[in-house]
């Protein structure tokens, strides 16, 4: 889930910046595939390293989500990002 979500951030970013679309998509694909490859390579041999890579993967996803919230052109109209005082 972390890898797909992380790559999804780059897909959205490529929509916002069409002049750099292919380089953004390439960076997103290669970085998410690289994280996934590290996970696959270590999951069967070193459990502790696999946990570390998993945590790093979710940290990348969290960073992408936070950055996407800042970049969202419709953030003011998005009900999920509004806070209400009750």
CSV table of C-alpha atoms in Angstrom, one decimal:
chain,number,residue,atom,x,y,z
A,1,UNK,CA,0.0,0.0,0.0
A,2,UNK,CA,2.8,2.4,0.8
A,3,UNK,CA,4.4,2.0,-2.6
A,4,UNK,CA,1.2,2.5,-4.5
A,5,UNK,CA,0.3,5.5,-2.5
A,6,UNK,CA,3.7,7.0,-2.9
A,7,UNK,CA,3.6,6.5,-6.7
A,8,UNK,CA,0.1,8.0,-6.7
A,9,UNK,CA,1.5,11.2,-5.3
A,10,UNK,CA,3.9,11.5,-8.2
A,11,UNK,CA,1.0,10.8,-10.6
A,12,UNK,CA,-0.9,13.7,-9.1
A,13,UNK,CA,2.2,15.9,-9.1
A,14,UNK,CA,2.7,15.2,-12.8
A,15,UNK,CA,-0.8,16.4,-13.5
A,16,UNK,CA,-0.1,19.6,-11.7
A,17,UNK,CA,3.2,20.2,-13.5
A,18,UNK,CA,2.7,18.9,-17.1
A,19,UNK,CA,5.9,20.4,-18.4
A,20,UNK,CA,7.9,18.0,-16.2
A,21,UNK,CA,5.4,15.1,-16.4
A,22,UNK,CA,7.8,12.4,-17.6
A,23,UNK,CA,10.6,13.1,-15.3
A,24,UNK,CA,8.3,13.3,-12.3
A,25,UNK,CA,6.7,10.0,-13.3
A,26,UNK,CA,10.1,8.4,-13.8
A,27,UNK,CA,11.4,9.5,-10.4
A,28,UNK,CA,8.2,8.4,-8.7
A,29,UNK,CA,8.2,5.0,-10.4
A,30,UNK,CA,11.9,4.3,-9.8
A,31,UNK,CA,11.8,5.4,-6.2
A,32,UNK,CA,8.7,3.4,-5.3
A,33,UNK,CA,10.0,0.4,-7.2
A,34,UNK,CA,13.3,0.7,-5.5
A,35,UNK,CA,11.7,0.7,-2.0
A,36,UNK,CA,9.6,-2.3,-3.0
A,37,UNK,CA,12.7,-4.1,-4.3
A,38,UNK,CA,14.6,-3.5,-1.1
A,39,UNK,CA,11.6,-4.8,0.8
A,40,UNK,CA,11.4,-8.0,-1.3
A,41,UNK,CA,15.1,-8.6,-1.1
A,42,UNK,CA,15.3,-8.4,2.6
A,43,UNK,CA,11.9,-9.7,3.8
A,44,UNK,CA,12.9,-13.4,3.6
A,45,UNK,CA,16.5,-13.0,4.9
A,46,UNK,CA,16.6,-10.3,7.5
A,47,UNK,CA,13.5,-9.6,9.5
A,48,UNK,CA,14.8,-6.5,11.3
A,49,UNK,CA,16.0,-4.8,8.1
A,50,UNK,CA,12.6,-5.6,6.5
A,51,UNK,CA,10.9,-3.8,9.4
A,52,UNK,CA,13.2,-0.8,9.0
A,53,UNK,CA,12.5,-0.6,5.2
A,54,UNK,CA,8.8,-0.9,5.9
A,55,UNK,CA,8.9,2.0,8.3
A,56,UNK,CA,10.9,4.1,5.9
A,57,UNK,CA,8.4,3.3,3.1
A,58,UNK,CA,5.5,4.5,5.3
A,59,UNK,CA,7.5,7.6,6.2
A,60,UNK,CA,7.9,8.3,2.5
A,61,UNK,CA,4.1,7.8,2.1
A,62,UNK,CA,3.3,10.1,5.0
A,63,UNK,CA,5.7,12.8,3.7
A,64,UNK,CA,4.0,12.5,0.2
A,65,UNK,CA,0.5,12.9,1.8
A,66,UNK,CA,1.5,15.9,3.8
A,67,UNK,CA,3.1,17.6,0.8
A,68,UNK,CA,0.1,16.7,-1.4
A,69,UNK,CA,-2.1,18.5,1.1
A,70,UNK,CA,0.0,21.6,0.8
A,71,UNK,CA,-0.1,21.5,-3.0
A,72,UNK,CA,-3.7,20.7,-3.5
A,73,UNK,CA,-5.4,23.5,-5.6
A,74,UNK,CA,-8.8,22.7,-4.2
A,75,UNK,CA,-7.8,22.2,-0.5
A,76,UNK,CA,-10.0,25.0,0.8
A,77,UNK,CA,-13.1,23.2,-0.8
A,78,UNK,CA,-12.1,19.7,0.4
A,79,UNK,CA,-14.2,18.7,3.3
A,80,UNK,CA,-11.6,16.2,4.6
A,81,UNK,CA,-9.1,19.0,5.3
A,82,UNK,CA,-11.4,21.4,7.1
A,83,UNK,CA,-11.4,21.6,10.8
A,84,UNK,CA,-14.5,22.6,12.8
A,85,UNK,CA,-14.7,23.9,16.4
A,86,UNK,CA,-17.5,22.1,18.3
